[in-house]
C-alpha cells in the first residue's frame, strides 16, 4: 500500500471514529453509533469482556446512556496504527440509572480511558475500552 493510500485509509477510519464518538457521547444516538460498525462488538475488560452483535451492543449502549443520561467524552490524544485508531480520553456522567449491577447513586464520575477502535480494512469491527473501574466505584461511593 502506498503512503497516499494508507493516509486515505487512515482518514476514512478517523472519520468513522469521529462519527462513532459523536453519536455515542454527544448526540446519544444508539442507532447512529451502531451504524458506524460493519460488525458491532465491544470489548470492555473492566466490565467482564465482550458484547458481540447488534442486539448486544444496542443493549449495552442503551444501558450506558440510560444510566448516564449526561454521558460525555473529552478526547486528549489520538494515534493511528495499522489495524486501529486509538483514542485517549476522559469520559463521565452522573449515574441516574443502574449500571454494571450498581444501583443509581446520583453521583458524578469521570475516568481516564483508552479506546481502541479496531478495523478490518475500512470497517469498524470492535471498540475495546480500557479504564480503571475502581476509580469509578470510588467516585460513586460503592467500594
PDB file of C-alpha atoms in Angstrom:
ATOM      1  CA  UNK A   1       0.000   0.000   0.000  1.00  0.00           C
ATOM      2  CA  UNK A   2       1.406   3.410  -0.931  1.00  0.00           C
ATOM      3  CA  UNK A   3       1.737   6.164   1.655  1.00  0.00           C
ATOM      4  CA  UNK A   4      -1.067   8.072  -0.095  1.00  0.00           C
ATOM      5  CA  UNK A   5      -3.386   5.043   0.029  1.00  0.00           C
ATOM      6  CA  UNK A   6      -2.504   4.479   3.686  1.00  0.00           C
ATOM      7  CA  UNK A   7      -3.232   8.135   4.520  1.00  0.00           C
ATOM      8  CA  UNK A   8      -6.605   7.929   2.763  1.00  0.00           C
ATOM      9  CA  UNK A   9      -7.455   4.732   4.664  1.00  0.00           C
ATOM     10  CA  UNK A  10      -6.461   6.295   7.996  1.00  0.00           C
ATOM     11  CA  UNK A  11      -8.517   9.423   7.245  1.00  0.00           C
ATOM     12  CA  UNK A  12     -11.576   7.290   6.449  1.00  0.00           C
ATOM     13  CA  UNK A  13     -11.108   5.330   9.655  1.00  0.00           C
ATOM     14  CA  UNK A  14     -10.756   8.503  11.701  1.00  0.00           C
ATOM     15  CA  UNK A  15     -13.961   9.867  10.154  1.00  0.00           C
ATOM     16  CA  UNK A  16     -15.735   6.688  11.304  1.00  0.00           C
ATOM     17  CA  UNK A  17     -14.290   7.104  14.815  1.00  0.00           C
ATOM     18  CA  UNK A  18     -15.383  10.762  14.874  1.00  0.00           C
ATOM     19  CA  UNK A  19     -18.915   9.769  13.826  1.00  0.00           C
ATOM     20  CA  UNK A  20     -18.986   6.999  16.436  1.00  0.00           C
ATOM     21  CA  UNK A  21     -17.846   9.240  19.294  1.00  0.00           C
ATOM     22  CA  UNK A  22     -20.285  11.972  18.258  1.00  0.00           C
ATOM     23  CA  UNK A  23     -23.190   9.516  18.085  1.00  0.00           C
ATOM     24  CA  UNK A  24     -22.408   7.960  21.453  1.00  0.00           C
ATOM     25  CA  UNK A  25     -21.108  10.804  23.611  1.00  0.00           C
ATOM     26  CA  UNK A  26     -22.646  13.945  22.075  1.00  0.00           C
ATOM     27  CA  UNK A  27     -25.896  13.003  20.331  1.00  0.00           C
ATOM     28  CA  UNK A  28     -26.606   9.911  22.490  1.00  0.00           C
ATOM     29  CA  UNK A  29     -27.887   8.216  19.337  1.00  0.00           C
ATOM     30  CA  UNK A  30     -27.513   4.457  19.696  1.00  0.00           C
ATOM     31  CA  UNK A  31     -28.649   3.710  16.142  1.00  0.00           C
ATOM     32  CA  UNK A  32     -26.081   6.109  14.689  1.00  0.00           C
ATOM     33  CA  UNK A  33     -23.353   4.560  16.859  1.00  0.00           C
ATOM     34  CA  UNK A  34     -24.353   1.075  15.687  1.00  0.00           C
ATOM     35  CA  UNK A  35     -24.274   2.251  12.066  1.00  0.00           C
ATOM     36  CA  UNK A  36     -20.548   3.030  12.362  1.00  0.00           C
ATOM     37  CA  UNK A  37     -19.755  -0.689  12.735  1.00  0.00           C
ATOM     38  CA  UNK A  38     -19.530  -3.267   9.988  1.00  0.00           C
ATOM     39  CA  UNK A  39     -19.695  -5.880  12.788  1.00  0.00           C
ATOM     40  CA  UNK A  40     -20.833  -4.411  16.131  1.00  0.00           C
ATOM     41  CA  UNK A  41     -18.684  -5.528  19.038  1.00  0.00           C
ATOM     42  CA  UNK A  42     -17.495  -4.022  22.326  1.00  0.00           C
ATOM     43  CA  UNK A  43     -14.762  -5.436  24.497  1.00  0.00           C
ATOM     44  CA  UNK A  44     -14.794  -3.870  27.975  1.00  0.00           C
ATOM     45  CA  UNK A  45     -12.450  -5.898  30.198  1.00  0.00           C
ATOM     46  CA  UNK A  46     -13.309  -3.868  33.328  1.00  0.00           C
ATOM     47  CA  UNK A  47     -16.936  -4.964  32.982  1.00  0.00           C
ATOM     48  CA  UNK A  48     -16.350  -8.582  32.126  1.00  0.00           C
ATOM     49  CA  UNK A  49     -15.474  -8.765  28.482  1.00  0.00           C
ATOM     50  CA  UNK A  50     -17.054  -8.948  25.057  1.00  0.00           C
ATOM     51  CA  UNK A  51     -20.506  -7.935  23.870  1.00  0.00           C
ATOM     52  CA  UNK A  52     -20.944  -9.192  20.321  1.00  0.00           C
ATOM     53  CA  UNK A  53     -23.550  -8.427  17.670  1.00  0.00           C
ATOM     54  CA  UNK A  54     -26.033  -5.642  17.008  1.00  0.00           C
ATOM     55  CA  UNK A  55     -28.531  -6.711  19.681  1.00  0.00           C
ATOM     56  CA  UNK A  56     -25.893  -6.973  22.405  1.00  0.00           C
ATOM     57  CA  UNK A  57     -24.203  -3.681  21.519  1.00  0.00           C
ATOM     58  CA  UNK A  58     -27.611  -1.994  21.268  1.00  0.00           C
ATOM     59  CA  UNK A  59     -28.401  -3.200  24.797  1.00  0.00           C
ATOM     60  CA  UNK A  60     -25.008  -2.136  26.142  1.00  0.00           C
ATOM     61  CA  UNK A  61     -25.276   1.389  24.733  1.00  0.00           C
ATOM     62  CA  UNK A  62     -28.891   1.850  25.831  1.00  0.00           C
ATOM     63  CA  UNK A  63     -27.913   0.707  29.342  1.00  0.00           C
ATOM     64  CA  UNK A  64     -24.925   3.089  29.417  1.00  0.00           C
ATOM     65  CA  UNK A  65     -26.906   6.091  28.222  1.00  0.00           C
ATOM     66  CA  UNK A  66     -29.855   5.205  30.444  1.00  0.00           C
ATOM     67  CA  UNK A  67     -27.599   5.053  33.486  1.00  0.00           C
ATOM     68  CA  UNK A  68     -25.603   8.141  32.470  1.00  0.00           C
ATOM     69  CA  UNK A  69     -28.011  10.384  30.520  1.00  0.00           C
ATOM     70  CA  UNK A  70     -25.431  13.194  30.543  1.00  0.00           C
ATOM     71  CA  UNK A  71     -22.613  10.910  29.310  1.00  0.00           C
ATOM     72  CA  UNK A  72     -19.728  12.859  27.782  1.00  0.00           C
ATOM     73  CA  UNK A  73     -16.259  12.212  26.416  1.00  0.00           C
ATOM     74  CA  UNK A  74     -13.276  14.537  26.062  1.00  0.00           C
ATOM     75  CA  UNK A  75     -10.530  13.326  23.750  1.00  0.00           C
ATOM     76  CA  UNK A  76      -6.975  14.028  24.908  1.00  0.00           C
ATOM     77  CA  UNK A  77      -4.897  12.241  22.250  1.00  0.00           C
ATOM     78  CA  UNK A  78      -5.262  10.116  19.122  1.00  0.00           C
ATOM     79  CA  UNK A  79      -2.963   7.619  17.449  1.00  0.00           C
ATOM     80  CA  UNK A  80      -3.033   5.649  14.231  1.00  0.00           C
ATOM     81  CA  UNK A  81      -1.851   2.092  13.861  1.00  0.00           C
ATOM     82  CA  UNK A  82      -2.063  -0.484  11.116  1.00  0.00           C
ATOM     83  CA  UNK A  83      -5.271  -2.010  12.485  1.00  0.00           C
ATOM     84  CA  UNK A  84      -6.676   0.580  14.888  1.00  0.00           C
ATOM     85  CA  UNK A  85      -7.388   4.164  15.779  1.00  0.00           C
ATOM     86  CA  UNK A  86      -6.526   4.652  19.444  1.00  0.00           C
ATOM     87  CA  UNK A  87      -8.138   7.449  21.423  1.00  0.00           C
ATOM     88  CA  UNK A  88      -7.045   8.560  24.877  1.00  0.00           C
ATOM     89  CA  UNK A  89      -9.852  10.356  26.641  1.00  0.00           C
ATOM     90  CA  UNK A  90     -11.687  11.173  29.809  1.00  0.00           C
ATOM     91  CA  UNK A  91     -15.343  10.197  29.952  1.00  0.00           C
ATOM     92  CA  UNK A  92     -18.000  10.633  32.571  1.00  0.00           C
ATOM     93  CA  UNK A  93     -21.529  11.448  33.599  1.00  0.00           C
ATOM     94  CA  UNK A  94     -23.917  11.370  36.516  1.00  0.00           C
ATOM     95  CA  UNK A  95     -25.267   7.938  37.411  1.00  0.00           C
ATOM     96  CA  UNK A  96     -29.070   8.165  37.221  1.00  0.00           C
ATOM     97  CA  UNK A  97     -29.819   4.505  36.485  1.00  0.00           C
ATOM     98  CA  UNK A  98     -28.448   1.059  37.225  1.00  0.00           C
ATOM     99  CA  UNK A  99     -25.114   0.307  35.557  1.00  0.00           C
ATOM    100  CA  UNK A 100     -22.996  -2.828  35.818  1.00  0.00           C
ATOM    101  CA  UNK A 101     -25.098  -4.037  38.744  1.00  0.00           C
ATOM    102  CA  UNK A 102     -24.747  -0.757  40.651  1.00  0.00           C
ATOM    103  CA  UNK A 103     -27.953   0.927  41.785  1.00  0.00           C
ATOM    104  CA  UNK A 104     -28.283   4.615  40.852  1.00  0.00           C
ATOM    105  CA  UNK A 105     -26.205   6.825  43.120  1.00  0.00           C
ATOM    106  CA  UNK A 106     -26.927  10.272  41.645  1.00  0.00           C
ATOM    107  CA  UNK A 107     -23.174  10.892  41.805  1.00  0.00           C
ATOM    108  CA  UNK A 108     -20.928  12.065  39.005  1.00  0.00           C
ATOM    109  CA  UNK A 109     -17.968  10.088  37.778  1.00  0.00           C
ATOM    110  CA  UNK A 110     -15.170  10.712  35.349  1.00  0.00           C
ATOM    111  CA  UNK A 111     -12.331   8.427  34.410  1.00  0.00           C
ATOM    112  CA  UNK A 112      -9.378   8.358  32.040  1.00  0.00           C
ATOM    113  CA  UNK A 113      -9.670   5.730  29.332  1.00  0.00           C
ATOM    114  CA  UNK A 114      -8.031   4.313  26.232  1.00  0.00           C
ATOM    115  CA  UNK A 115     -10.344   3.370  23.374  1.00  0.00           C
ATOM    116  CA  UNK A 116      -9.090   1.020  20.690  1.00  0.00           C
ATOM    117  CA  UNK A 117     -11.240   1.213  17.566  1.00  0.00           C
ATOM    118  CA  UNK A 118     -10.294  -1.960  15.692  1.00  0.00           C
ATOM    119  CA  UNK A 119     -10.659  -2.132  11.915  1.00  0.00           C
ATOM    120  CA  UNK A 120     -10.640  -4.676   9.137  1.00  0.00           C
ATOM    121  CA  UNK A 121      -9.897  -2.562   6.070  1.00  0.00           C
ATOM    122  CA  UNK A 122     -12.256   0.400   6.344  1.00  0.00           C
ATOM    123  CA  UNK A 123     -14.726  -1.470   8.546  1.00  0.00           C
ATOM    124  CA  UNK A 124     -15.007  -0.868  12.280  1.00  0.00           C
ATOM    125  CA  UNK A 125     -15.303  -4.295  13.907  1.00  0.00           C
ATOM    126  CA  UNK A 126     -14.735  -3.620  17.615  1.00  0.00           C
ATOM    127  CA  UNK A 127     -14.340  -0.904  20.209  1.00  0.00           C
ATOM    128  CA  UNK A 128     -12.129  -2.057  23.070  1.00  0.00           C
ATOM    129  CA  UNK A 129     -12.407   0.169  26.150  1.00  0.00           C
ATOM    130  CA  UNK A 130      -9.825   0.232  28.919  1.00  0.00           C
ATOM    131  CA  UNK A 131     -10.476   2.180  32.131  1.00  0.00           C
ATOM    132  CA  UNK A 132      -9.976   1.745  35.863  1.00  0.00           C
ATOM    133  CA  UNK A 133     -13.291   0.550  37.252  1.00  0.00           C
ATOM    134  CA  UNK A 134     -12.040   1.048  40.825  1.00  0.00           C
ATOM    135  CA  UNK A 135     -11.804   4.794  40.118  1.00  0.00           C
ATOM    136  CA  UNK A 136     -15.449   4.819  39.032  1.00  0.00           C
ATOM    137  CA  UNK A 137     -16.537   2.828  42.092  1.00  0.00           C
ATOM    138  CA  UNK A 138     -14.718   5.240  44.429  1.00  0.00           C
ATOM    139  CA  UNK A 139     -16.421   8.238  42.840  1.00  0.00           C
ATOM    140  CA  UNK A 140     -19.817   6.568  43.057  1.00  0.00           C
ATOM    141  CA  UNK A 141     -19.006   5.652  46.683  1.00  0.00           C
ATOM    142  CA  UNK A 142     -19.805   1.978  46.213  1.00  0.00           C
ATOM    143  CA  UNK A 143     -16.400   0.470  47.059  1.00  0.00           C
TER     144      UNK A 143
END
